Coordinates of C-alpha atoms in Angstrom, one line a residue:
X20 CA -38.0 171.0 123.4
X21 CA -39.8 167.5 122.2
X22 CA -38.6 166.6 118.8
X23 CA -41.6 164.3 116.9
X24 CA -39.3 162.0 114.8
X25 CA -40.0 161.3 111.2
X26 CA -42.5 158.6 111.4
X27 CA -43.6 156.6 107.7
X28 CA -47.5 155.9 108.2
X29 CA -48.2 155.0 104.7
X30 CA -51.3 156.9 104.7
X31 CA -50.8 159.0 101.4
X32 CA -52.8 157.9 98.9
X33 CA -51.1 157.8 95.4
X34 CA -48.1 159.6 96.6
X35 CA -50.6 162.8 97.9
X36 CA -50.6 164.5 101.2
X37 CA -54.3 163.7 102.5
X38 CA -56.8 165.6 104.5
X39 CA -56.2 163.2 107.2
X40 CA -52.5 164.3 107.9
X41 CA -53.4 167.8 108.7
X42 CA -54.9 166.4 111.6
X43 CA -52.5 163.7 112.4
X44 CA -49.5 166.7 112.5
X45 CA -51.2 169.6 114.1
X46 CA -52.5 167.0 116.7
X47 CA -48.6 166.6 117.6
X48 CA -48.2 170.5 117.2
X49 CA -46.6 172.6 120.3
X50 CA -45.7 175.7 120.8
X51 CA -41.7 175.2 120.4
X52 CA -41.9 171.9 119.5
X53 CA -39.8 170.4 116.6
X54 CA -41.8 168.2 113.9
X55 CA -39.8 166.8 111.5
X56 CA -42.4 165.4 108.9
X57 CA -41.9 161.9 107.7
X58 CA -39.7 160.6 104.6
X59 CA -41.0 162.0 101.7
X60 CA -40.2 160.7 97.8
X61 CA -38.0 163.2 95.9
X62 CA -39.2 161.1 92.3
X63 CA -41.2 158.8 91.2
X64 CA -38.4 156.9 91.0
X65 CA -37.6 156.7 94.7
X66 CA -40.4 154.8 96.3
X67 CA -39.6 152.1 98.8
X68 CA -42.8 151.9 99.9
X69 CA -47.0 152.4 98.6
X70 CA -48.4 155.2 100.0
X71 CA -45.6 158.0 101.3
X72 CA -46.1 161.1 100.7
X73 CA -44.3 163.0 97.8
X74 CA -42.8 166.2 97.1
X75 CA -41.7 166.3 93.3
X76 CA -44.5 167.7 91.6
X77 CA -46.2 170.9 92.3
X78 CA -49.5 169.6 92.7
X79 CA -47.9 167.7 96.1
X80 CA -46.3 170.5 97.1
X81 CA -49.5 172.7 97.0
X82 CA -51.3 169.9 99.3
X83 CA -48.4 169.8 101.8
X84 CA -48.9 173.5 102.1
X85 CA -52.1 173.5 104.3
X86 CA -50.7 170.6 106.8
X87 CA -47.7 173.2 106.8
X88 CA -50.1 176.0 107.8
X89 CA -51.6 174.2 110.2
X90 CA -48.8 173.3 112.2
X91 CA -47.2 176.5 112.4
X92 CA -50.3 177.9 113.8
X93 CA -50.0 176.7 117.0
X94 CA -49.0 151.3 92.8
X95 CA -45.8 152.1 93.3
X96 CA -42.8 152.8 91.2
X97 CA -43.7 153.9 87.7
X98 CA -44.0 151.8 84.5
X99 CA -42.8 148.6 86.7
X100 CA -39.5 149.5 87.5
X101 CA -37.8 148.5 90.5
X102 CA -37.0 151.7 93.2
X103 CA -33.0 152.4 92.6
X104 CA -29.9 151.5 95.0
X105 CA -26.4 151.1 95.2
X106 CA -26.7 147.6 94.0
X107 CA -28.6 145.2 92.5
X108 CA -29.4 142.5 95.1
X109 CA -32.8 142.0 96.8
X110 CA -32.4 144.2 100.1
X111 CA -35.9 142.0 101.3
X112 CA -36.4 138.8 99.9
X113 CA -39.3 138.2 102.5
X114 CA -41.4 141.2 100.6
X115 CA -43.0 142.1 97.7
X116 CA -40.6 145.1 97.7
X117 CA -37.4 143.5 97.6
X118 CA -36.1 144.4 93.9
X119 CA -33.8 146.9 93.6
X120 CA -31.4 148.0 90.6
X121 CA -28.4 149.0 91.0
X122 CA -27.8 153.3 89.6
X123 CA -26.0 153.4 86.7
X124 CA -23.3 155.9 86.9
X125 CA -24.8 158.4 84.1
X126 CA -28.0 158.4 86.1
X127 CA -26.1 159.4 89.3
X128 CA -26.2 163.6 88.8
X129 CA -30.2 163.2 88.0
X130 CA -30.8 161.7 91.6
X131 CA -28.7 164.1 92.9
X132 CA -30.6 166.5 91.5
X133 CA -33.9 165.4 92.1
X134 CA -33.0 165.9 95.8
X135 CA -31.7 169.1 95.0
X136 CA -35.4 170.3 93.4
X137 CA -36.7 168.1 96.1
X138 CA -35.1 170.7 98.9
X139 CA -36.2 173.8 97.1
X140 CA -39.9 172.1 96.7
X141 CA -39.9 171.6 100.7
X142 CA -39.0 174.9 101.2
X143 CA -41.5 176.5 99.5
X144 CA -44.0 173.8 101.2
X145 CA -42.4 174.5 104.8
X146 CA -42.6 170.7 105.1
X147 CA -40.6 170.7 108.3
X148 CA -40.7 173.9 110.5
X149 CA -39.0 174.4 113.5
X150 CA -38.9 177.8 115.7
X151 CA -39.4 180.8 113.2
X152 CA -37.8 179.1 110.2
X153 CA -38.2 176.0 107.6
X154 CA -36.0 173.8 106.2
X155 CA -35.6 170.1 105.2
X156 CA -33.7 166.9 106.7
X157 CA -31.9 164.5 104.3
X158 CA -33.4 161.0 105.4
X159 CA -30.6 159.2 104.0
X160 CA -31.9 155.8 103.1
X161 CA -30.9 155.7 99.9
X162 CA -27.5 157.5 100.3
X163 CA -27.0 155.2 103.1
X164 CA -27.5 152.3 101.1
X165 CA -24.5 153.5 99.1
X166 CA -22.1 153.8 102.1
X167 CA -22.3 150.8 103.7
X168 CA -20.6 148.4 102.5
X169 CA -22.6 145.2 102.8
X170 CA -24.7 146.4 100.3
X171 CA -22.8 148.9 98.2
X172 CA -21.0 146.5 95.9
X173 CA -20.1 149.1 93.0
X174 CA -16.5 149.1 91.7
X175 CA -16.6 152.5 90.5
X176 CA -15.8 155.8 92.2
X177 CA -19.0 155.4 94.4
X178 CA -18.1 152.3 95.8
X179 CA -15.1 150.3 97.1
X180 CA -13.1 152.6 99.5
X181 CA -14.7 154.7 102.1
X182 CA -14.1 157.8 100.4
X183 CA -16.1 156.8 97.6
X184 CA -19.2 155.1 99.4
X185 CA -20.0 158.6 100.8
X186 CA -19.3 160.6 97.6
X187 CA -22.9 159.9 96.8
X188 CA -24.3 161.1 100.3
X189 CA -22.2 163.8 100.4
X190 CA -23.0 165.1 96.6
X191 CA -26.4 165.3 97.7
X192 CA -25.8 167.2 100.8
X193 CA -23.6 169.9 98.5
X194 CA -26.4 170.1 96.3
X195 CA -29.0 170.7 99.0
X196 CA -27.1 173.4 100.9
X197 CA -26.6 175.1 97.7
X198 CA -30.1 175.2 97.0
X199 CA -31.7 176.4 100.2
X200 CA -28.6 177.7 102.5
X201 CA -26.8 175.0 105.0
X202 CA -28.5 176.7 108.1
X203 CA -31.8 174.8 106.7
X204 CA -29.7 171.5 106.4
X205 CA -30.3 168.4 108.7
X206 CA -29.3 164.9 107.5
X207 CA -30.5 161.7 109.4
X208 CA -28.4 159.0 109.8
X209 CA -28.5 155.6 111.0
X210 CA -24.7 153.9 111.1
X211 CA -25.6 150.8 113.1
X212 CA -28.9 149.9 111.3
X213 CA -28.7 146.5 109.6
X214 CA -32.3 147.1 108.1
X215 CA -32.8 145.9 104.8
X216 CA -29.7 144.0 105.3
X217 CA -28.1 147.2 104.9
X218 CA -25.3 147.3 107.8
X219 CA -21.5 148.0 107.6
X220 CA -18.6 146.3 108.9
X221 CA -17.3 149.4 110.7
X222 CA -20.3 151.5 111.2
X223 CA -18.2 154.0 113.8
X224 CA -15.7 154.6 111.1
X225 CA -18.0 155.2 108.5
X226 CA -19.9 157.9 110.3
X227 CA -17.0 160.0 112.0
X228 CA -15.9 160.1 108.0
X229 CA -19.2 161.4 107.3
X230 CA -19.4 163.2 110.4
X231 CA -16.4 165.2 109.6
X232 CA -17.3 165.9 106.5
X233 CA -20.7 167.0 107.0
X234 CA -18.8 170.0 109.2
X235 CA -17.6 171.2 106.0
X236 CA -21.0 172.2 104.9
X237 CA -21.9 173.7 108.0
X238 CA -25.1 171.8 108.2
X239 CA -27.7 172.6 110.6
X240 CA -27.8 169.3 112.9
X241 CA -27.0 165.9 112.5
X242 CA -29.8 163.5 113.6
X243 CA -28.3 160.0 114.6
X244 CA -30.1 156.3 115.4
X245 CA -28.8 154.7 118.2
X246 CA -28.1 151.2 118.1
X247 CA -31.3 149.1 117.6
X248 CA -33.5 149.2 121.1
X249 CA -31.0 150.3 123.4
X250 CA -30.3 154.1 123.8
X251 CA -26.8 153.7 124.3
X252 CA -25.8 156.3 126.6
X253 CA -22.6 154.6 128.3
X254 CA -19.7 156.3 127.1
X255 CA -17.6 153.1 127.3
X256 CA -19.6 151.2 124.9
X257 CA -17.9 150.5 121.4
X258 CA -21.7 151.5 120.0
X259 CA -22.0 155.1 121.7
X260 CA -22.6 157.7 119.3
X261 CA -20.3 160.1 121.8
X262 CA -17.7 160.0 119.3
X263 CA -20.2 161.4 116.9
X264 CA -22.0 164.0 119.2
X265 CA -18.5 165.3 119.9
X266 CA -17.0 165.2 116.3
X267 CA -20.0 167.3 115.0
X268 CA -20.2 171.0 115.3
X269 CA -23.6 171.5 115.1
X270 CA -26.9 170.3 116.7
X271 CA -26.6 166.5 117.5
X272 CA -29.7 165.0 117.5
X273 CA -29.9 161.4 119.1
X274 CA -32.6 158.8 118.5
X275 CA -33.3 155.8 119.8
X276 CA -36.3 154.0 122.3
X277 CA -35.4 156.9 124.8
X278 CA -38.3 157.6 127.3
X279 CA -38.8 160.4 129.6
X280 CA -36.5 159.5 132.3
X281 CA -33.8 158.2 130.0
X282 CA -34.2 161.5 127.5
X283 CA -33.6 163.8 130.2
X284 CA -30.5 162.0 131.2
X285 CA -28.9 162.1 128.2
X286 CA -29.6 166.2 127.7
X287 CA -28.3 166.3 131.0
X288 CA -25.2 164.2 130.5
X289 CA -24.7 166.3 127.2
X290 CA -25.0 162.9 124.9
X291 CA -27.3 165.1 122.5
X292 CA -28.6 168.5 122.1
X293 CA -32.3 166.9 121.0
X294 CA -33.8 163.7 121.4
X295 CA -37.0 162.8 119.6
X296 CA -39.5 160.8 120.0
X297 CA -41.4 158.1 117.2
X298 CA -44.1 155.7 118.9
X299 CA -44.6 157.4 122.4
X300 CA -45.3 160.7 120.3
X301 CA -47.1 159.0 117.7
X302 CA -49.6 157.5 120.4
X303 CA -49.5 160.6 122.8
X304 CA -50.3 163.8 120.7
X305 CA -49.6 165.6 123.6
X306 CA -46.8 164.3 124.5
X307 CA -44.8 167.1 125.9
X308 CA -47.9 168.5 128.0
X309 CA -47.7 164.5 129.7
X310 CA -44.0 164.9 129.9
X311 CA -44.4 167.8 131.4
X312 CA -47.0 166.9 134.5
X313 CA -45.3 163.1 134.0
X314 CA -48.7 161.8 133.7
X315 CA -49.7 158.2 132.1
X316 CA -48.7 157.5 128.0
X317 CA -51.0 156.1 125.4
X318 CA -49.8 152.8 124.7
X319 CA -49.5 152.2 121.0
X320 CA -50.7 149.3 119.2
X321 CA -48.0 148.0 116.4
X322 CA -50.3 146.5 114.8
X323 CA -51.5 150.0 113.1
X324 CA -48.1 151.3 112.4
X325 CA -48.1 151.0 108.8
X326 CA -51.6 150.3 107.9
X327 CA -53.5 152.3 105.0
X328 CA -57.0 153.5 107.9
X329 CA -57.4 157.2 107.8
X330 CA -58.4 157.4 111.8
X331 CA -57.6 153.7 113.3
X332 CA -53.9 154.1 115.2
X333 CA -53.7 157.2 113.5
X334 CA -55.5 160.2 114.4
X335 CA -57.6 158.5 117.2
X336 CA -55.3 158.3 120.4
X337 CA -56.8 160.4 122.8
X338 CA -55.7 163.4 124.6
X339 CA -54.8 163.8 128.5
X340 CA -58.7 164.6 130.1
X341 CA -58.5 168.5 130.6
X342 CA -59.8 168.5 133.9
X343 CA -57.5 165.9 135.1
X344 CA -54.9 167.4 133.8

């Protein structure tokens, strides 16, 4: 199975699934693939960047519905306020999105909850669908904001110790799984991302805490970033998710600049259960038919990562020619 990773494109204008995306995802469709669609705002209130898709209003939810269908056939933040976080300094300085404010404790159970309806909206959307079921995958940007501790700087109970750096994440996750059932549960998490300026000073600590405690909830899978450009597959270095994969007693998913060659070692030498893929599948629709005949990739051109065109690095990159293939 080729996972498609969640992939931001910025291509939904005003917070609404577009036309355009039904091509982009049934393009990257397979029979017994995995798509897990990209981070989607649970509020108007939780926009870190213009034009992602939401999925807190029925009107979005109604829109998702035919990219949905599709696949399993075969501005800003309101009124001028800043996007919320664990604290108050600017996570980017460099951008025009750099202000954040810090959640005031009162307004904690409302984002919680907005995640909850969030789930429940996806469900009914089948936002991400994978074999005969759907379900939804806790892109923990925010919540990861909140456990690490370079940027969580809260002296209340969600901030200082470990414990209470992850009370947020794991509120959320409680939530979720009571909403939709924890066998449609997957949370994504990245512990050694410094993105943001959002790293920790022991990320391998923080996430066999979380790791453990996500096997509580009996969550689905547990999808994990590797280490920034390396797919760290060595089980004698400090950064190996191993610890991780073997904690967990679900599906491990492992991500991180893995090719072919380099995926299929690390099935093979049991480092994951799934690994996806982000730019090679994002400029190789096809991907698992080249992966399967190990024919030529698509290369992709950063450039129109996170632009706003409809087509251009989106929905253009050809196919593998039929009769060559």
């Amino acid at each position: 199975m080729v996972v498609l990773a969640p992939l931001t494109r910025m291509r939904f204008y005003e917070n609404i699934p577009q036309p355009h995306a039904i091509l982009h995802y049934s393009q990257r469709a397979t029979e017994g693939g995995f798509s897990i669609a990209e981070a989607t705002c649970i509020s108007d209130t939780a926009r870190g960047y213009p034009e992602t898709p939401g999925i807190w209003t029925k009107d979005q939810v109604e829109v998702w519905k035919p990219i949905v269908k599709v696949v399993h056939k075969k501005g800003f933040q309101p009124n001028g306020l800043a996007p919320v976080s664990s604290t108050d300094k600017g996570l980017t300085p460099e951008t025009e999105f750099s202000l954040r404010r810090r959640l005031r404790i009162e307004e904690i159970p409302q984002i919680v909850n907005d995640y909850r309806i969030a789930a429940r909206n996806a469900i009914e959307a089948g936002i991400l669908y994978m074999q005969v079921f759907d379900g939804v995958e806790i892109h923990a940007a925010l919540t990861e904001q909140s456990m690490k501790d370079q940027c969580n700087d809260r002296t209340d109970e969600y901030g200082g110790c470990l414990e209470n750096r992850c009370r947020f994440a794991l509120e959320v996750v409680e939530a979720i799984v009571n909403e939709v059932g924890s066998d449609r549960v997957g949370i994504r998490l990245a512990p050694f991302a410094d993105f943001m300026y959002s790293a920790d000073s022991n990320p391998e600590a923080l996430c066999l805490y979380m790791v453990e405690s996500l096997n509580k909830y009996g969550i689905l899978y547990c999808h994990m970033v590797e280490p920034r450009v390396n797919a760290v597959v060595d089980k004698d270095d400090p950064r190996s998710l191993l610890p991780m994969r073997k904690a967990f007693k679900g599906t491990f998913i492992a991500a991180g600049g893995y090719d072919r060659e380099s995926g299929n070692r690390a099935i093979a030498d049991n480092h994951a259960d799934l690994i996806p893929y982000g730019r090679w599948f994002l400029a190789n629709p096809d991907l698992p038919k080249r992966f399967e005949l190990n024919a030529p990739l698509n290369k992709y051109d950063r450039s129109t990562f996170y632009t706003s065109d409809p087509v251009v690095g989106y929905t253009v990159y050809p196919f593998l020619d039929p009769l060559k293939g």
